[in-house]
Structures are given as structure tokens and as C-alpha cells.
PDB file of C-alpha atoms and ligand atoms in Angstrom:
ATOM      1  CA  MET A 177      -0.192  -0.041   0.324  1.00  0.00           C
ATOM      2  CA  GLU A 178       0.907   3.800  -0.734  1.00  0.00           C
ATOM      3  CA  ASN A 179       2.122   5.376   2.031  1.00  0.00           C
ATOM      4  CA  SER A 180       1.172   8.861   2.811  1.00  0.00           C
ATOM      5  CA  HIS A 181       4.476  10.410   1.645  1.00  0.00           C
ATOM      6  CA  THR A 182       4.117   8.705  -1.627  1.00  0.00           C
ATOM      7  CA  LYS A 183       0.006   9.680  -1.832  1.00  0.00           C
ATOM      8  CA  THR A 184       0.684  13.238  -1.130  1.00  0.00           C
ATOM      9  CA  SER A 185       3.991  13.068  -3.968  1.00  0.00           C
ATOM     10  CA  LYS A 186       1.019  12.114  -6.618  1.00  0.00           C
ATOM     11  CA  PHE A 187      -1.155  14.679  -5.167  1.00  0.00           C
ATOM     12  CA  LEU A 188       1.453  17.500  -5.157  1.00  0.00           C
ATOM     13  CA  SER A 189       2.345  16.303  -8.544  1.00  0.00           C
ATOM     14  CA  TYR A 190      -1.057  16.295 -10.173  1.00  0.00           C
ATOM     15  CA  VAL A 191      -2.414  19.887  -8.654  1.00  0.00           C
ATOM     16  CA  LEU A 192       0.833  21.496  -8.893  1.00  0.00           C
ATOM     17  CA  ARG A 193       1.904  20.444 -12.920  1.00  0.00           C
ATOM     18  CA  HIS A 194      -1.289  19.137 -14.212  1.00  0.00           C
ATOM     19  CA  LYS A 195      -4.628  19.853 -12.999  1.00  0.00           C
ATOM     20  CA  PRO A 196      -5.320  22.659 -10.597  1.00  0.00           C
ATOM     21  CA  GLU A 197      -8.464  23.888 -10.934  1.00  0.00           C
ATOM     22  CA  ALA A 198      -9.289  19.946  -9.937  1.00  0.00           C
ATOM     23  CA  ILE A 199      -9.520  21.286  -6.480  1.00  0.00           C
ATOM     24  CA  GLY A 200     -10.243  25.054  -7.914  1.00  0.00           C
ATOM     25  CA  LEU A 201      -6.382  25.772  -6.983  1.00  0.00           C
ATOM     26  CA  GLU A 202      -4.317  29.281  -8.774  1.00  0.00           C
ATOM     27  CA  LEU A 203      -0.989  28.875  -9.600  1.00  0.00           C
ATOM     28  CA  ASP A 204       0.405  32.359 -10.605  1.00  0.00           C
ATOM     29  CA  ALA A 205       2.225  32.768 -13.783  1.00  0.00           C
ATOM     30  CA  GLU A 206       5.538  31.516 -12.629  1.00  0.00           C
ATOM     31  CA  GLY A 207       3.865  27.800 -11.000  1.00  0.00           C
ATOM     32  CA  TRP A 208       3.228  28.961  -7.105  1.00  0.00           C
ATOM     33  CA  ALA A 209       0.489  28.409  -5.561  1.00  0.00           C
ATOM     34  CA  SER A 210      -0.429  29.380  -1.850  1.00  0.00           C
ATOM     35  CA  VAL A 211       0.362  26.333   1.066  1.00  0.00           C
ATOM     36  CA  GLU A 212      -2.557  27.906   2.636  1.00  0.00           C
ATOM     37  CA  GLU A 213      -5.255  27.538  -0.073  1.00  0.00           C
ATOM     38  CA  LEU A 214      -3.950  24.181  -1.262  1.00  0.00           C
ATOM     39  CA  ILE A 215      -4.331  22.547   2.107  1.00  0.00           C
ATOM     40  CA  ASP A 216      -8.206  24.363   2.236  1.00  0.00           C
ATOM     41  CA  ARG A 217      -8.837  22.637  -1.265  1.00  0.00           C
ATOM     42  CA  ALA A 218      -7.227  19.607  -0.734  1.00  0.00           C
ATOM     43  CA  ASP A 219      -9.761  16.183  -1.238  1.00  0.00           C
ATOM     44  CA  MET A 220      -7.059  14.464   0.937  1.00  0.00           C
ATOM     45  CA  SER A 221      -5.988  15.625   4.425  1.00  0.00           C
ATOM     46  CA  LEU A 222      -3.052  17.631   4.222  1.00  0.00           C
ATOM     47  CA  SER A 223      -0.933  19.808   6.750  1.00  0.00           C
ATOM     48  CA  ARG A 224       1.926  22.322   6.792  1.00  0.00           C
ATOM     49  CA  ALA A 225       3.938  19.563   8.413  1.00  0.00           C
ATOM     50  CA  LEU A 226       3.162  16.691   6.044  1.00  0.00           C
ATOM     51  CA  ILE A 227       3.841  19.065   2.787  1.00  0.00           C
ATOM     52  CA  GLU A 228       7.175  20.405   4.102  1.00  0.00           C
ATOM     53  CA  ASP A 229       8.335  16.533   4.860  1.00  0.00           C
ATOM     54  CA  VAL A 230       7.607  15.631   1.634  1.00  0.00           C
ATOM     55  CA  VAL A 231       9.349  18.238   0.161  1.00  0.00           C
ATOM     56  CA  ALA A 232      12.390  17.711   1.959  1.00  0.00           C
ATOM     57  CA  THR A 233      12.169  13.912   1.377  1.00  0.00           C
ATOM     58  CA  SER A 234      11.045  14.386  -2.164  1.00  0.00           C
ATOM     59  CA  ASP A 235      14.312  11.517  -3.677  1.00  0.00           C
ATOM     60  CA  LYS A 236      13.881  13.544  -7.441  1.00  0.00           C
ATOM     61  CA  LYS A 237      13.350  17.277  -5.193  1.00  0.00           C
ATOM     62  CA  ARG A 238      10.092  17.327  -7.318  1.00  0.00           C
ATOM     63  CA  PHE A 239       8.839  20.124  -5.059  1.00  0.00           C
ATOM     64  CA  ALA A 240      10.255  23.991  -4.030  1.00  0.00           C
ATOM     65  CA  LEU A 241       8.815  25.882  -1.184  1.00  0.00           C
ATOM     66  CA  SER A 242       9.082  29.771  -1.324  1.00  0.00           C
ATOM     67  CA  GLY A 243      12.203  31.116   0.687  1.00  0.00           C
ATOM     68  CA  ASP A 244       8.559  32.334   3.012  1.00  0.00           C
ATOM     69  CA  GLY A 245       7.130  29.050   3.277  1.00  0.00           C
ATOM     70  CA  LEU A 246       4.305  30.379   2.110  1.00  0.00           C
ATOM     71  CA  PHE A 247       4.116  29.203  -1.536  1.00  0.00           C
ATOM     72  CA  ILE A 248       4.829  25.719  -3.288  1.00  0.00           C
ATOM     73  CA  ARG A 249       5.207  24.762  -7.247  1.00  0.00           C
ATOM     74  CA  ALA A 250       6.693  21.979  -9.098  1.00  0.00           C
ATOM     75  CA  ASN A 251      10.230  21.884 -10.030  1.00  0.00           C
ATOM     76  CA  GLN A 252       9.991  20.607 -13.616  1.00  0.00           C
ATOM     77  CA  GLY A 253       7.123  18.072 -15.041  1.00  0.00           C
ATOM     78  CA  HIS A 254       4.608  20.411 -15.927  1.00  0.00           C
ATOM     79  CA  SER A 255       2.018  19.783 -18.505  1.00  0.00           C
ATOM     80  CA  ILE A 256       0.369  23.531 -18.062  1.00  0.00           C
ATOM     81  CA  GLU A 257       1.949  26.492 -19.222  1.00  0.00           C
ATOM     82  CA  VAL A 258       4.324  28.129 -16.237  1.00  0.00           C
ATOM     83  CA  ASP A 259       7.431  30.344 -16.047  1.00  0.00           C
ATOM     84  CA  LEU A 260       9.390  28.342 -14.638  1.00  0.00           C
ATOM     85  CA  GLY A 261      12.006  31.445 -14.874  1.00  0.00           C
ATOM     86  CA  LEU A 262      15.004  29.419 -15.908  1.00  0.00           C
ATOM     87  CA  GLU A 263      18.056  30.297 -18.396  1.00  0.00           C
ATOM     88  CA  ALA A 264      18.911  28.605 -21.175  1.00  0.00           C
ATOM     89  CA  ILE A 265      22.442  27.496 -20.601  1.00  0.00           C
ATOM     90  CA  GLU A 266      25.269  25.133 -22.074  1.00  0.00           C
ATOM     91  CA  PRO A 267      24.407  21.793 -21.447  1.00  0.00           C
ATOM     92  CA  PRO A 268      27.239  18.640 -20.898  1.00  0.00           C
ATOM     93  CA  GLN A 269      28.526  17.256 -24.628  1.00  0.00           C
ATOM     94  CA  LYS A 270      25.810  14.603 -24.151  1.00  0.00           C
ATOM     95  CA  LEU A 271      22.931  14.140 -21.907  1.00  0.00           C
ATOM     96  CA  TYR A 272      20.290  10.874 -22.279  1.00  0.00           C
ATOM     97  CA  HIS A 273      16.174   9.961 -22.699  1.00  0.00           C
ATOM     98  CA  GLY A 274      14.824   7.196 -21.231  1.00  0.00           C
ATOM     99  CA  THR A 275      12.012   5.634 -22.800  1.00  0.00           C
ATOM    100  CA  ALA A 276      10.171   2.466 -24.208  1.00  0.00           C
ATOM    101  CA  THR A 277      11.589   0.603 -27.074  1.00  0.00           C
ATOM    102  CA  ARG A 278       7.722   0.968 -28.454  1.00  0.00           C
ATOM    103  CA  PHE A 279       8.193   4.397 -28.697  1.00  0.00           C
ATOM    104  CA  LEU A 280      11.678   4.459 -30.655  1.00  0.00           C
ATOM    105  CA  GLY A 281      10.365   4.057 -34.000  1.00  0.00           C
ATOM    106  CA  SER A 282       7.614   7.113 -33.714  1.00  0.00           C
ATOM    107  CA  ILE A 283      10.597   8.897 -31.898  1.00  0.00           C
ATOM    108  CA  LEU A 284      13.278   8.244 -35.067  1.00  0.00           C
ATOM    109  CA  ARG A 285       9.902   9.678 -37.636  1.00  0.00           C
ATOM    110  CA  GLN A 286       9.038  12.703 -35.724  1.00  0.00           C
ATOM    111  CA  GLY A 287      12.057  13.427 -33.215  1.00  0.00           C
ATOM    112  CA  LEU A 288      11.806  14.039 -29.219  1.00  0.00           C
ATOM    113  CA  GLN A 289       8.836  15.733 -28.750  1.00  0.00           C
ATOM    114  CA  PRO A 290       7.392  16.790 -25.330  1.00  0.00           C
ATOM    115  CA  GLN A 291       3.822  15.215 -25.269  1.00  0.00           C
ATOM    116  CA  ASN A 292       1.813  16.600 -22.816  1.00  0.00           C
ATOM    117  CA  ARG A 293       4.101  18.027 -21.034  1.00  0.00           C
ATOM    118  CA  GLN A 294       5.966  21.238 -21.470  1.00  0.00           C
ATOM    119  CA  TYR A 295       9.274  20.134 -22.455  1.00  0.00           C
ATOM    120  CA  VAL A 296      11.077  17.003 -23.053  1.00  0.00           C
ATOM    121  CA  HIS A 297      12.887  15.308 -20.438  1.00  0.00           C
ATOM    122  CA  LEU A 298      16.335  14.671 -20.652  1.00  0.00           C
ATOM    123  CA  SER A 299      18.993  13.451 -17.896  1.00  0.00           C
ATOM    124  CA  GLY A 300      22.789  13.966 -17.430  1.00  0.00           C
ATOM    125  CA  ASP A 301      22.806  10.146 -15.931  1.00  0.00           C
ATOM    126  CA  GLU A 302      22.477   7.477 -18.212  1.00  0.00           C
ATOM    127  CA  GLU A 303      20.891   5.633 -15.212  1.00  0.00           C
ATOM    128  CA  ILE A 304      18.506   7.790 -14.046  1.00  0.00           C
ATOM    129  CA  ALA A 305      17.473   7.581 -17.373  1.00  0.00           C
ATOM    130  CA  THR A 306      17.420   4.094 -17.439  1.00  0.00           C
ATOM    131  CA  LEU A 307      14.781   3.800 -14.485  1.00  0.00           C
ATOM    132  CA  VAL A 308      12.969   6.964 -16.558  1.00  0.00           C
ATOM    133  CA  GLY A 309      12.449   4.483 -19.586  1.00  0.00           C
ATOM    134  CA  LYS A 310      11.511   1.929 -17.345  1.00  0.00           C
ATOM    135  CA  ARG A 311       8.230   3.288 -15.885  1.00  0.00           C
ATOM    136  CA  HIS A 312       6.855   2.997 -19.459  1.00  0.00           C
ATOM    137  CA  GLY A 313       8.293  -0.813 -20.550  1.00  0.00           C
ATOM    138  CA  ASN A 314      11.260  -2.039 -22.122  1.00  0.00           C
ATOM    139  CA  PRO A 315      13.542   0.544 -21.985  1.00  0.00           C
ATOM    140  CA  ALA A 316      15.607   2.263 -24.351  1.00  0.00           C
ATOM    141  CA  ILE A 317      18.654   5.116 -23.831  1.00  0.00           C
ATOM    142  CA  LEU A 318      18.488   7.838 -26.660  1.00  0.00           C
ATOM    143  CA  VAL A 319      21.840   9.753 -26.274  1.00  0.00           C
ATOM    144  CA  ILE A 320      21.503  13.372 -26.552  1.00  0.00           C
ATOM    145  CA  PRO A 321      23.943  15.622 -28.875  1.00  0.00           C
ATOM    146  CA  ALA A 322      23.133  18.002 -26.294  1.00  0.00           C
ATOM    147  CA  ARG A 323      26.388  20.316 -26.864  1.00  0.00           C
ATOM    148  CA  GLN A 324      25.808  20.638 -30.361  1.00  0.00           C
ATOM    149  CA  MET A 325      21.949  20.829 -30.326  1.00  0.00           C
ATOM    150  CA  HIS A 326      22.915  24.438 -28.082  1.00  0.00           C
ATOM    151  CA  PHE A 327      25.469  25.684 -30.828  1.00  0.00           C
ATOM    152  CA  ASP A 328      22.601  25.145 -33.547  1.00  0.00           C
ATOM    153  CA  GLY A 329      20.161  27.074 -31.732  1.00  0.00           C
ATOM    154  CA  HIS A 330      18.294  25.012 -29.393  1.00  0.00           C
ATOM    155  CA  ARG A 331      17.617  26.403 -25.809  1.00  0.00           C
ATOM    156  CA  PHE A 332      18.632  24.053 -22.801  1.00  0.00           C
ATOM    157  CA  PHE A 333      17.365  24.328 -19.393  1.00  0.00           C
ATOM    158  CA  GLN A 334      18.175  23.016 -15.700  1.00  0.00           C
ATOM    159  CA  ALA A 335      15.253  22.491 -13.758  1.00  0.00           C
ATOM    160  CA  LYS A 336      16.141  23.119  -9.871  1.00  0.00           C
ATOM    161  CA  ASN A 337      16.357  19.915  -9.595  1.00  0.00           C
ATOM    162  CA  GLY A 338      18.816  18.899 -11.893  1.00  0.00           C
ATOM    163  CA  VAL A 339      16.804  17.500 -14.806  1.00  0.00           C
ATOM    164  CA  TRP A 340      17.625  18.657 -18.100  1.00  0.00           C
ATOM    165  CA  LEU A 341      14.720  20.392 -20.410  1.00  0.00           C
ATOM    166  CA  VAL A 342      14.170  21.251 -23.807  1.00  0.00           C
ATOM    167  CA  ALA A 343      11.354  21.596 -26.092  1.00  0.00           C
TER     168      ALA A 343
HETATM  169  C1  HQG B  90       7.979   9.365 -25.481  1.00  0.00           C
HETATM  170  C2  HQG B  90       9.132  11.833 -14.376  1.00  0.00           C
HETATM  171  C3  HQG B  90       6.790   8.561 -29.460  1.00  0.00           C
HETATM  172  C4  HQG B  90       8.915   9.615 -24.375  1.00  0.00           C
HETATM  173  C5  HQG B  90      10.554  11.120 -15.132  1.00  0.00           C
HETATM  174  C6  HQG B  90       8.449   9.298 -22.775  1.00  0.00           C
HETATM  175  C7  HQG B  90      10.787  12.306 -15.904  1.00  0.00           C
HETATM  176  C8  HQG B  90       7.424   9.641 -28.014  1.00  0.00           C
HETATM  177  C9  HQG B  90       6.527  10.050 -23.479  1.00  0.00           C
HETATM  178  C10 HQG B  90       9.637  12.802 -16.006  1.00  0.00           C
HETATM  179  C11 HQG B  90       7.711  10.641 -28.724  1.00  0.00           C
HETATM  180  C12 HQG B  90       6.603  10.826 -22.705  1.00  0.00           C
HETATM  181  C13 HQG B  90       8.993  13.027 -17.192  1.00  0.00           C
HETATM  182  C14 HQG B  90       7.751  10.330 -30.266  1.00  0.00           C
HETATM  183  C15 HQG B  90       8.689  11.198 -26.875  1.00  0.00           C
HETATM  184  N1  HQG B  90       6.859   9.513 -30.239  1.00  0.00           N
HETATM  185  N2  HQG B  90       6.289   8.482 -28.439  1.00  0.00           N
HETATM  186  N3  HQG B  90       7.818  11.198 -31.343  1.00  0.00           N
HETATM  187  N4  HQG B  90       8.557  11.439 -28.156  1.00  0.00           N
HETATM  188  N5  HQG B  90       8.382  10.619 -26.956  1.00  0.00           N
HETATM  189  O1  HQG B  90       5.774  10.955 -19.414  1.00  0.00           O
HETATM  190  O2  HQG B  90      10.070  11.887 -20.176  1.00  0.00           O
HETATM  191  O3  HQG B  90       8.964  10.768 -11.456  1.00  0.00           O
HETATM  192  O4  HQG B  90       5.686  12.699 -20.434  1.00  0.00           O
HETATM  193  O5  HQG B  90      10.075   9.184 -24.722  1.00  0.00           O
HETATM  194  O6  HQG B  90      11.552  10.790 -13.860  1.00  0.00           O
HETATM  195  O7  HQG B  90       9.185   9.666 -19.598  1.00  0.00           O
HETATM  196  O8  HQG B  90       6.853  12.067 -12.497  1.00  0.00           O
HETATM  197  O9  HQG B  90       8.444  11.824 -20.142  1.00  0.00           O
HETATM  198  O10 HQG B  90       8.442   7.497 -23.076  1.00  0.00           O
HETATM  199  O11 HQG B  90      11.961  13.357 -15.411  1.00  0.00           O
HETATM  200  O12 HQG B  90       8.444  13.453 -11.328  1.00  0.00           O
HETATM  201  O13 HQG B  90       6.457  10.490 -24.834  1.00  0.00           O
HETATM  202  O14 HQG B  90       8.517  12.173 -15.498  1.00  0.00           O
HETATM  203  O15 HQG B  90       9.677  12.238 -13.141  1.00  0.00           O
HETATM  204  O16 HQG B  90       5.869  10.324 -21.230  1.00  0.00           O
HETATM  205  O17 HQG B  90       9.278  11.589 -17.586  1.00  0.00           O
HETATM  206  P1  HQG B  90       6.540  11.552 -20.194  1.00  0.00           P
HETATM  207  P2  HQG B  90       9.009  11.366 -19.244  1.00  0.00           P
HETATM  208  P3  HQG B  90       8.212  11.912 -11.934  1.00  0.00           P
END
């Protein structure tokens, strides 16, 4: 059975990345929501202490609290349009994208697409990319010539939790 942290993390991902309107929550243009409003509107039992603990212990550092602790947002993974305020930077030579073998044909025809999200997600770490791929099935790892793409004009961003983002 899922523990309360996993359940809370999934709930936060859902409302902060994809569907704030499901609980009538408003995010600002940069993706921040009021923690108090989130607790009030949540359709599960939430407390400030639980939220702070989930933010602090999230294995992928999925969420950030504002300096004053009043606001929370997801660090990446959004399907809704938010401005994370990230600057385009020069990426490492290679980045990795984990996917499933059954998507390879389509990816090689169309290129990597963000699908439902704002960005394609890449990792500097091949093992992490493998874990991401396994979420979808039999994993396949694509090696992205990121630095070359950067010099060709593609804009790479690094989220606060280290995940690389590119359109
Ligand atoms: C695939 C998790 C067919 C793409 C992870 C991927 C990540 C195509 C899937 C984060 C395609 C989208 C994001 C094309 C891309 N044809 N398939 N042209 N282009 N795809 O879940 O990268 O645990 O939206 O390869 O750790 O798997 O939620 O993206 O398989 O960082 O925090 O379409 O989510 O983080 O799947 O995962 P997703 P993703 P969290």
C-alpha cells in the first residue's frame, strides 16, 4: 500500500503540474500556489508539516517552497504552461533520454516530442534515464548530442532538481 508521503507526492504532482483546477486551486504565472489554499482545498488530508516533509524528502526534489514558506510549486514536469524563470545554459556534451522500445519507431520518425508536457525531459545520468524509461516498459536510452544542439540554437534549461528540459 502507498504510504502517506507517496500519496501526497502524487497528489502534489497532479495539482501543481497538471490540473490545479481539479481542486479549484490557482497557480500564478510561475507555477506557485499558496500552501494555505492548497491545504484548504485538497481532497485529502494535508498539513503544513506533511507538505514540508514531502518537499524535503522527495527523492527527485520534485517540489520547491518559496523562501518564506508561503508558496509551493513543482520544479519540473508541467503539462500546464508555467514560466519557471530558467535561463538557457550550455548543457554537457551528452544528455540521455529514457523511453520505451515501443516508442522508438515513432521517435525516430518524428523526433522527441514533449507530448503532454511543456518540455522533453533529459538526464545527465544514464542510469536515471534507464529508470525513467522503465516507467513506460522495456527501456531504451537515447543519447542526445546536447552541446552540439545548443550550438545549433536549441535552448536547454536545467530545472532546480537537475532535470534537463528542452522543447
Ligand atoms: C515519449 C518523471 C512517441 C517519451 C521522470 C516518453 C521524468 C514519444 C513519453 C519526467 C515521442 C512521454 C518525464 C514520439 C517522445 N513518439 N513517443 N515522437 N517523443 N515520446 O512521462 O520523459 O517521477 O511525459 O520518450 O523521472 O518519461 O513524475 O515523459 O516515453 O523526469 O517526477 O513519450 O517524469 O518524473 O512520457 O518523464 P512522459 P518522461 P516524476
